[in-house]
Coordinates of C-alpha atoms in Angstrom, one line a residue:
M1 CA 69.4 -102.0 -53.0
S2 CA 70.6 -101.5 -56.3
R3 CA 68.2 -102.0 -59.1
N4 CA 71.2 -103.6 -61.3
K5 CA 71.6 -107.8 -60.5
S6 CA 75.2 -108.5 -60.1
E7 CA 76.7 -111.5 -62.3
S8 CA 76.1 -114.1 -59.6
Q9 CA 72.8 -113.5 -59.4
T10 CA 70.1 -115.0 -61.8
S11 CA 66.4 -113.7 -62.5
E12 CA 65.3 -116.4 -64.0
R13 CA 62.3 -117.8 -62.0
P14 CA 61.5 -121.5 -60.6
E15 CA 59.2 -123.3 -63.4
Y16 CA 56.3 -124.1 -61.1
H17 CA 57.3 -123.6 -57.1
F18 CA 55.5 -120.3 -55.8
S19 CA 57.9 -117.1 -55.5
L20 CA 57.9 -113.6 -56.3
P21 CA 59.9 -111.4 -59.0
W22 CA 60.5 -108.6 -56.4
H23 CA 60.4 -109.7 -53.2
Q24 CA 61.9 -112.2 -50.5
I25 CA 59.7 -114.7 -49.4
Y26 CA 60.0 -115.6 -45.7
A27 CA 57.7 -117.5 -44.3
P28 CA 54.2 -119.0 -44.5
S29 CA 52.1 -117.1 -41.8
G30 CA 48.6 -119.3 -42.4
L31 CA 46.8 -121.5 -44.6
I32 CA 43.2 -121.7 -44.5
Y33 CA 40.0 -122.9 -46.6
S34 CA 36.9 -121.0 -47.5
K35 CA 34.6 -121.8 -50.2
G36 CA 36.6 -123.7 -52.3
V37 CA 39.6 -121.7 -52.2
Y38 CA 42.6 -121.8 -50.5
H39 CA 44.1 -118.4 -49.0
L40 CA 47.8 -118.4 -47.9
F41 CA 49.5 -115.6 -45.9
I42 CA 53.3 -115.3 -46.6
L43 CA 55.8 -112.7 -44.9
K44 CA 57.8 -111.2 -47.5
K45 CA 60.6 -107.9 -48.0
S46 CA 60.7 -106.5 -51.2
V47 CA 64.7 -107.0 -52.8
Y48 CA 64.3 -103.2 -54.2
S49 CA 64.6 -101.3 -51.1
S50 CA 67.5 -100.0 -49.0
D51 CA 65.2 -100.4 -45.9
P52 CA 62.8 -103.1 -46.6
K53 CA 59.6 -103.7 -44.0
L54 CA 58.4 -106.8 -43.1
E55 CA 54.9 -107.5 -45.4
W56 CA 52.1 -109.9 -45.1
S57 CA 50.4 -110.4 -48.2
H58 CA 47.4 -112.8 -49.3
L59 CA 47.6 -115.2 -51.7
Q60 CA 44.6 -117.1 -53.4
S61 CA 44.3 -120.5 -55.4
I62 CA 42.2 -123.3 -56.4
D63 CA 44.4 -126.0 -56.8
L64 CA 47.3 -125.6 -54.7
L65 CA 49.4 -124.6 -57.8
H66 CA 48.4 -121.6 -59.2
W67 CA 48.5 -118.5 -56.8
T68 CA 47.3 -115.2 -57.1
N69 CA 49.3 -112.5 -55.8
E70 CA 47.0 -110.5 -53.6
Q71 CA 46.7 -107.1 -51.8
L72 CA 49.0 -106.7 -48.5
I73 CA 47.0 -106.9 -44.7
P74 CA 48.1 -103.2 -43.7
M75 CA 50.2 -102.9 -40.5
D76 CA 49.5 -100.5 -37.5
P77 CA 53.0 -98.6 -37.2
K78 CA 52.0 -97.2 -33.6
R79 CA 51.8 -100.8 -32.5
G80 CA 55.9 -101.4 -33.0
E81 CA 57.3 -103.7 -35.7
F82 CA 55.4 -106.2 -37.1
Y83 CA 57.0 -109.9 -36.4
S84 CA 54.3 -112.4 -36.9
G85 CA 50.9 -113.6 -37.2
Y86 CA 48.4 -115.9 -38.0
I87 CA 45.0 -115.6 -39.7
V88 CA 41.4 -117.7 -39.1
I89 CA 38.1 -117.7 -40.1
D90 CA 35.4 -117.5 -37.1
Q91 CA 32.7 -119.3 -38.3
K92 CA 30.5 -119.2 -35.8
N93 CA 31.1 -115.3 -34.9
S94 CA 32.4 -116.3 -31.5
S95 CA 34.4 -113.2 -31.3
G96 CA 31.3 -111.0 -32.2
L97 CA 33.0 -109.1 -34.8
G98 CA 31.0 -110.1 -37.7
S99 CA 27.5 -112.2 -38.3
S100 CA 26.6 -115.6 -38.8
S101 CA 25.9 -115.1 -43.0
K102 CA 29.3 -112.9 -42.9
P103 CA 32.0 -114.9 -40.2
P104 CA 34.6 -112.3 -39.4
W105 CA 38.3 -113.2 -40.6
I106 CA 40.7 -113.0 -37.3
A107 CA 44.2 -111.6 -37.9
F108 CA 46.5 -112.2 -34.7
L109 CA 49.9 -110.1 -34.8
N110 CA 52.8 -110.5 -32.9
H111 CA 54.4 -106.7 -32.8
T112 CA 57.1 -106.2 -30.8
N113 CA 58.1 -103.4 -29.3
T114 CA 59.8 -103.2 -25.9
Q115 CA 58.5 -106.6 -25.9
Q116 CA 56.3 -109.0 -28.1
L117 CA 52.4 -108.2 -27.5
F118 CA 49.7 -109.8 -29.5
H119 CA 47.0 -107.5 -31.7
L120 CA 43.8 -108.5 -33.5
Q121 CA 42.6 -106.9 -36.6
Y122 CA 39.4 -108.4 -38.4
S123 CA 37.8 -108.4 -41.9
K124 CA 34.2 -108.8 -42.8
D125 CA 34.5 -109.2 -46.3
G126 CA 36.9 -112.1 -46.7
G127 CA 40.4 -110.8 -46.4
T128 CA 39.7 -107.7 -48.7
T129 CA 39.7 -105.0 -46.0
W130 CA 40.9 -104.9 -42.2
M131 CA 39.8 -103.0 -39.3
I132 CA 42.1 -102.7 -36.1
Y133 CA 40.1 -104.0 -33.0
G134 CA 40.7 -102.0 -29.6
K135 CA 43.5 -99.7 -28.7
G136 CA 45.6 -102.1 -27.1
P137 CA 47.1 -106.1 -27.2
V138 CA 44.6 -108.6 -26.6
L139 CA 47.3 -110.3 -25.3
D140 CA 50.8 -110.0 -23.2
I141 CA 52.3 -113.0 -22.3
K142 CA 55.3 -111.4 -20.0
K143 CA 58.0 -112.8 -22.6
N144 CA 60.2 -111.2 -25.4
K145 CA 60.9 -114.0 -27.1
C146 CA 58.0 -115.9 -28.2
R147 CA 57.3 -117.2 -31.7
D148 CA 55.0 -117.2 -34.2
P149 CA 51.3 -118.1 -32.9
Y150 CA 49.3 -121.1 -34.5
I151 CA 45.5 -120.9 -33.8
F152 CA 42.5 -123.6 -34.6
W153 CA 39.4 -124.5 -33.4
H154 CA 38.9 -127.4 -31.1
E155 CA 35.5 -128.9 -31.9
P156 CA 35.0 -131.2 -28.7
S157 CA 35.6 -128.4 -26.4
G158 CA 34.0 -125.6 -28.1
K159 CA 37.0 -123.6 -27.7
W160 CA 40.0 -121.4 -29.8
I161 CA 43.5 -123.3 -28.9
M162 CA 46.5 -121.2 -29.7
L163 CA 50.0 -122.6 -29.5
I164 CA 53.0 -119.8 -29.1
S165 CA 56.7 -121.0 -29.2
I166 CA 58.8 -119.7 -26.5
A167 CA 62.2 -120.0 -28.3
H168 CA 64.8 -120.2 -25.0
E169 CA 62.9 -122.1 -22.9
Y170 CA 62.3 -124.6 -25.6
K171 CA 58.3 -125.2 -25.2
V172 CA 55.3 -124.1 -26.2
L173 CA 52.7 -122.2 -24.2
I174 CA 48.9 -123.5 -24.8
Y175 CA 46.1 -120.8 -24.5
S176 CA 42.5 -121.1 -25.0
S177 CA 39.7 -118.4 -25.7
K178 CA 35.9 -118.6 -26.2
N179 CA 35.8 -115.4 -28.7
L180 CA 39.3 -114.8 -29.8
I181 CA 39.6 -111.9 -27.5
K182 CA 40.4 -112.9 -24.1
W183 CA 42.9 -115.7 -23.8
E184 CA 43.9 -118.0 -20.8
M185 CA 46.7 -120.0 -20.6
I186 CA 46.0 -123.7 -20.1
S187 CA 49.1 -125.6 -19.9
D188 CA 52.3 -125.9 -21.6
F189 CA 54.6 -128.4 -23.5
G190 CA 58.1 -129.3 -23.7
G191 CA 61.3 -128.2 -21.4
H192 CA 62.9 -131.9 -21.6
P193 CA 66.6 -131.8 -21.0
S194 CA 67.3 -133.4 -24.4
F195 CA 65.8 -129.9 -25.9
N196 CA 68.8 -127.8 -26.9
K197 CA 67.3 -125.7 -30.2
K198 CA 65.5 -122.8 -30.2
W199 CA 62.1 -123.5 -30.5
S200 CA 59.4 -121.6 -33.5
H201 CA 56.9 -121.9 -35.6
A202 CA 54.8 -124.3 -33.5
S203 CA 51.3 -126.1 -35.4
M204 CA 49.5 -129.0 -34.3
I205 CA 46.9 -130.5 -36.3
P206 CA 44.5 -133.9 -35.8
C207 CA 45.9 -136.6 -38.3
R208 CA 43.6 -139.9 -39.4
S209 CA 45.2 -143.0 -39.9
R210 CA 45.6 -144.2 -43.3
S211 CA 44.2 -148.0 -42.6
N212 CA 41.6 -147.1 -39.9
P213 CA 40.2 -143.7 -40.6
E214 CA 38.2 -144.1 -37.0
I215 CA 41.8 -143.7 -35.5
T216 CA 43.0 -140.3 -34.9
K217 CA 46.4 -138.6 -33.4
W218 CA 47.3 -135.1 -33.0
I219 CA 50.4 -134.2 -34.3
L220 CA 52.5 -131.4 -32.8
M221 CA 55.0 -129.6 -35.3
I222 CA 58.2 -127.4 -34.2
G223 CA 60.7 -125.5 -36.0
M224 CA 64.1 -125.5 -34.5
S225 CA 66.6 -122.5 -35.0
E226 CA 69.9 -122.8 -33.6
G227 CA 72.6 -121.8 -36.2
E228 CA 70.5 -123.6 -38.6
Y229 CA 66.8 -124.4 -39.1
S230 CA 65.1 -128.1 -38.7
N231 CA 61.7 -129.4 -38.2
R232 CA 60.8 -132.1 -35.7
Y233 CA 56.9 -133.4 -34.4
F234 CA 55.1 -135.3 -31.6
V235 CA 52.8 -137.8 -32.0
G236 CA 50.4 -137.8 -29.1
E237 CA 47.2 -137.0 -28.0
F238 CA 45.2 -133.3 -27.0
D239 CA 42.1 -133.3 -25.2
G240 CA 41.5 -129.7 -25.6
K241 CA 44.0 -128.5 -22.1
S242 CA 47.2 -130.3 -22.9
F243 CA 49.2 -132.2 -25.2
K244 CA 50.2 -135.8 -24.6
C245 CA 53.2 -137.3 -26.7
D246 CA 53.1 -141.1 -27.2
H247 CA 56.7 -141.7 -27.2
A248 CA 60.0 -140.6 -25.7
L249 CA 60.7 -136.8 -26.1
D250 CA 64.3 -137.7 -27.4
A251 CA 63.3 -139.1 -30.2
V252 CA 63.4 -137.1 -33.0
L253 CA 60.8 -137.4 -35.4
R254 CA 62.0 -135.2 -38.5
L255 CA 59.5 -133.6 -40.5
D256 CA 62.5 -133.2 -43.6
H257 CA 65.5 -134.3 -43.7
G258 CA 66.8 -132.0 -46.2
K259 CA 68.4 -128.6 -45.0
D260 CA 66.0 -126.2 -46.4
F261 CA 62.5 -126.4 -45.7
C262 CA 61.5 -123.9 -43.3
A263 CA 58.5 -122.8 -41.4
P264 CA 56.2 -125.1 -42.3
R265 CA 52.2 -124.0 -42.0
V266 CA 49.1 -126.8 -41.6
C267 CA 45.9 -126.3 -42.9
H268 CA 42.8 -128.6 -41.3
L269 CA 40.4 -129.2 -44.1
P270 CA 36.8 -130.1 -43.7
G271 CA 35.3 -133.5 -44.1
D272 CA 37.2 -136.6 -45.5
H273 CA 40.1 -134.3 -47.5
N274 CA 43.6 -135.0 -45.7
N275 CA 45.3 -131.8 -44.1
L276 CA 47.7 -129.9 -46.2
I277 CA 51.2 -128.6 -45.0
V278 CA 53.2 -125.9 -46.9
G279 CA 56.4 -124.5 -46.1
Q280 CA 59.3 -121.7 -47.5
M281 CA 62.2 -123.5 -49.2
S282 CA 65.2 -121.6 -47.3
Q283 CA 67.4 -121.9 -44.4
L284 CA 68.2 -119.0 -42.0
A285 CA 71.6 -119.3 -42.2
Y286 CA 71.8 -118.1 -46.0
E287 CA 68.4 -116.9 -46.6
D288 CA 69.7 -113.3 -47.5
A289 CA 72.5 -114.5 -49.6
L290 CA 70.1 -116.8 -52.4
P291 CA 72.3 -116.1 -55.5
T292 CA 68.7 -114.8 -57.4
F293 CA 67.3 -111.5 -58.2
G294 CA 64.3 -111.8 -56.7
W295 CA 62.6 -115.3 -56.9
K296 CA 63.7 -115.7 -53.1
G297 CA 62.2 -117.8 -50.4
M298 CA 59.9 -119.9 -52.7
L299 CA 57.4 -122.2 -51.4
T300 CA 57.5 -125.9 -51.0
I301 CA 54.9 -127.9 -53.1
P302 CA 52.0 -128.4 -50.5
R303 CA 51.9 -132.0 -48.9
E304 CA 48.7 -133.4 -47.7
V305 CA 49.4 -135.5 -44.4
S306 CA 47.8 -138.8 -42.7
I307 CA 49.3 -141.3 -40.2
V308 CA 50.4 -144.8 -40.3
K309 CA 50.9 -147.5 -37.9
E310 CA 54.4 -148.8 -37.7
A311 CA 54.9 -152.4 -36.7
D312 CA 55.9 -151.8 -33.2
G313 CA 52.0 -150.1 -32.4
S314 CA 53.7 -146.7 -33.0
Y315 CA 52.4 -144.1 -35.3
R316 CA 54.4 -142.1 -37.7
L317 CA 53.8 -139.0 -40.1
I318 CA 52.9 -139.7 -44.1
Q319 CA 53.3 -136.9 -46.1
T320 CA 52.3 -137.0 -49.7
I321 CA 51.5 -135.0 -52.6
P322 CA 48.2 -133.5 -53.8
K323 CA 46.7 -134.9 -56.9
S324 CA 46.0 -131.8 -58.1
F325 CA 49.9 -131.8 -59.0
M326 CA 49.2 -134.0 -61.9
A327 CA 48.0 -131.6 -63.8
L328 CA 51.5 -130.5 -64.4
R329 CA 52.7 -133.8 -66.2
A330 CA 53.1 -132.9 -69.2
I331 CA 55.3 -135.9 -71.6
M332 CA 55.5 -139.1 -70.0
Y333 CA 58.6 -141.0 -70.6
E334 CA 58.4 -145.3 -69.0
F335 CA 61.1 -147.5 -68.5
Q336 CA 61.1 -151.0 -67.5
K337 CA 63.0 -152.8 -65.0
S338 CA 66.9 -153.3 -65.8
T339 CA 68.7 -156.4 -66.2
A340 CA 71.3 -156.3 -63.4
T341 CA 73.7 -153.8 -64.5
N342 CA 75.9 -151.2 -62.8
E343 CA 74.9 -148.0 -64.5
V344 CA 71.5 -147.1 -66.3
E345 CA 71.0 -144.3 -68.4
W346 CA 68.1 -143.4 -69.8
D347 CA 67.2 -141.5 -73.3
L348 CA 65.1 -139.1 -72.4
P349 CA 65.4 -134.9 -73.1
L350 CA 65.8 -133.1 -70.1
T351 CA 64.3 -129.8 -68.6
A352 CA 64.3 -127.8 -65.6
A353 CA 61.4 -129.1 -64.1
M354 CA 60.6 -132.7 -64.1
E355 CA 59.6 -135.5 -61.9
F356 CA 61.2 -138.9 -61.3
D357 CA 59.1 -141.9 -60.0
L358 CA 61.8 -144.6 -59.5
K359 CA 62.0 -148.3 -58.2
I360 CA 65.6 -149.3 -57.5
D361 CA 66.5 -152.9 -56.6
S362 CA 69.8 -153.6 -55.4
H363 CA 71.5 -155.1 -52.2
K364 CA 74.9 -152.9 -52.9
G365 CA 73.2 -149.7 -53.0
C366 CA 73.8 -147.2 -55.4
T367 CA 73.8 -143.5 -56.7
I368 CA 71.3 -141.1 -58.4
E369 CA 73.2 -138.8 -60.3
F370 CA 71.9 -135.5 -61.7
D371 CA 75.3 -133.5 -63.8
F372 CA 75.1 -130.0 -64.5
A373 CA 78.3 -130.1 -66.3
S374 CA 81.6 -128.4 -65.0
K375 CA 82.1 -131.1 -62.2
T376 CA 78.8 -129.7 -61.1
K377 CA 76.2 -132.6 -59.5
I378 CA 73.6 -133.3 -56.8
L379 CA 73.8 -136.5 -56.0
I380 CA 71.3 -139.0 -54.3
H381 CA 73.2 -141.7 -52.3
W382 CA 71.2 -145.2 -51.3
D383 CA 73.3 -147.2 -48.7
V384 CA 71.5 -150.6 -48.1
V385 CA 73.8 -151.9 -45.2
H386 CA 72.8 -148.7 -43.2
H387 CA 69.8 -148.2 -44.6
Q388 CA 69.9 -144.7 -45.3
L389 CA 69.7 -142.2 -48.0
S390 CA 71.3 -139.0 -48.5
I391 CA 71.2 -135.9 -50.7
D392 CA 74.9 -134.7 -51.5
R393 CA 75.3 -131.1 -52.4
T394 CA 78.9 -130.7 -52.2
G395 CA 79.7 -130.4 -55.4
K396 CA 82.0 -127.9 -57.3
N397 CA 80.2 -125.1 -58.3
L398 CA 77.4 -125.5 -55.9
A399 CA 78.3 -123.6 -52.6
F400 CA 77.1 -119.7 -52.6
H401 CA 77.4 -119.5 -48.6
P402 CA 79.8 -121.2 -46.4
S403 CA 76.7 -122.9 -44.8
Y404 CA 75.4 -124.7 -48.0
S405 CA 77.3 -127.5 -48.4
S406 CA 76.3 -130.2 -47.0
L407 CA 75.3 -134.0 -47.0
D408 CA 72.0 -134.8 -45.6
H409 CA 70.9 -138.1 -44.4
A410 CA 67.8 -139.9 -43.4
N411 CA 67.2 -143.5 -42.3
L412 CA 64.9 -145.9 -44.1
A413 CA 63.2 -149.1 -43.7
I414 CA 64.8 -152.1 -44.1
S415 CA 64.7 -153.0 -47.7
H416 CA 67.0 -154.1 -50.5
I417 CA 64.0 -152.5 -52.7
L418 CA 64.2 -148.2 -53.0
S419 CA 61.0 -146.6 -54.1
I420 CA 61.9 -142.8 -54.4
R421 CA 60.0 -139.6 -56.1
I422 CA 61.9 -136.7 -57.4
L423 CA 60.6 -133.4 -57.8
L424 CA 62.8 -131.1 -60.2
D425 CA 62.7 -127.3 -60.5
K426 CA 65.1 -124.8 -61.5
Y427 CA 66.5 -124.0 -58.1
S428 CA 65.1 -127.4 -55.9
M429 CA 64.8 -130.6 -55.5
E430 CA 61.7 -132.4 -53.2
I431 CA 62.7 -136.4 -52.4
F432 CA 60.1 -138.6 -51.2
V433 CA 60.5 -142.1 -49.8
D434 CA 59.8 -144.7 -47.6
G435 CA 55.5 -143.9 -48.9
G436 CA 55.8 -140.3 -47.5
R437 CA 57.6 -141.2 -44.3
V438 CA 60.8 -139.5 -45.4
W439 CA 61.4 -136.4 -47.3
L440 CA 64.1 -134.5 -47.9
T441 CA 64.1 -130.5 -49.5
S442 CA 67.0 -128.8 -51.0
L443 CA 68.2 -126.0 -52.8
F444 CA 70.5 -125.7 -55.5
F445 CA 71.9 -123.1 -57.6
S446 CA 73.9 -124.7 -60.7
P447 CA 75.7 -122.1 -63.5
H448 CA 74.5 -124.6 -66.3
P449 CA 71.1 -126.5 -67.2
L450 CA 70.5 -130.6 -66.4
Q451 CA 73.2 -132.0 -68.4
R452 CA 73.3 -135.8 -67.5
F453 CA 71.0 -137.8 -65.4
R454 CA 71.8 -141.8 -64.6
I455 CA 71.8 -144.0 -61.7
L456 CA 75.3 -145.7 -60.7
G457 CA 76.0 -148.8 -58.7
K458 CA 77.3 -152.2 -58.4
L459 CA 74.5 -154.6 -59.7
F460 CA 71.3 -153.1 -59.6
S461 CA 68.2 -153.2 -61.7
A462 CA 65.9 -149.9 -62.3
S463 CA 63.0 -149.2 -63.5
G464 CA 60.8 -145.7 -63.4
T465 CA 58.4 -143.3 -65.0
V466 CA 59.5 -139.8 -65.8
W467 CA 57.8 -136.8 -66.7
S468 CA 58.4 -133.4 -68.1
L469 CA 56.4 -130.9 -66.3
K470 CA 54.7 -127.6 -67.1
N471 CA 55.6 -124.3 -66.0
V472 CA 53.0 -122.8 -63.8
P473 CA 52.1 -118.8 -64.8
V474 CA 53.2 -116.1 -62.6
N475 CA 50.1 -114.0 -61.7

């Protein structure tokens, strides 16, 4: 690729979402926590190379906001093209590759040659240097469309559990191991007639109830990639052998209703902390056409996950923003509830990075408008009658690819009150409502900065708190 930036590209970086100046981030492939530090592993490719190779990079953070771009994890070229992987810390040294005082880090790598094979590498120094284990793969599942391993320790059964999604069979294979080296298939999940999109990026994590911490449900998250990428999750039980879903398999529960939440990975935190999820902001259809020079495929804000019991007795996933995010808040603007009106436009300076915490009361609905001038707008529509929220990115000058323009919908709880939180950055918008039950993540690339913010509708009142957000330096 030439180093000369085209007129349609920008070299400006996001204000607070992690991205890299000279690389395309393709997917997170592991998020772990050790001794007060979060370690995130991402797949990336150079935007400069004419023949870029997929690389695996190690990031570190103490607050989930400031990430240090650490060293690459070396790959063995003799094993074929590197495809994906996952990393765990073997705290009990079950593999025998470390010691009780220095537990090894185990990288489980998916290489593709004539078929996809899984190899091991390990580190005895916390991920700084890596060694190759053995001469061949530790697992060959005899399939060539397997995706993205996910591994966790299941304490009740005293075993490691691994999920491998099989794209065209719409299912997840579940393996177990006592030592991370010898694996046995114990069950599978999926294959239902209603499943019609290729599966990828399977993760499974226990989540506690917000109202009753003694209640835990297992959440199985699945990426779906048939034309466009999307996500769904299943709620159920896991006994160390098989996953049993609590609800009808054709009931589609979405992790995110926006178009640009891709390849989520989860982190099971110790103690009383909520588990975390982080994803890539992109879409398969246009991930290589993002109109930036570098700064491609940024990461989402990490989200804490838990479950809540609904009125019908079912459980649903709740995603909230970690408290550490509040450190980004700079200047606060507070606006009291307006009288019934058709338009609200608050007097505040607009910047590229802002947080909007809004409360709107209406029986008619309304539209939240972000106007970037030259008829370039991002619109959030609230339909009270049909209990829907939608993000409209069909505005002029936004479409950089034929698959970009869209009107993305999410169903809401029945109410005439909308509590909505919007995280705005230079290239993105993350929206959550219904207390974190509903999220919409969307990229946008406006040729102009934000010029106007207002709320339009018929007889509504609105109040809110708005913050300007600090820039996060790139390390």
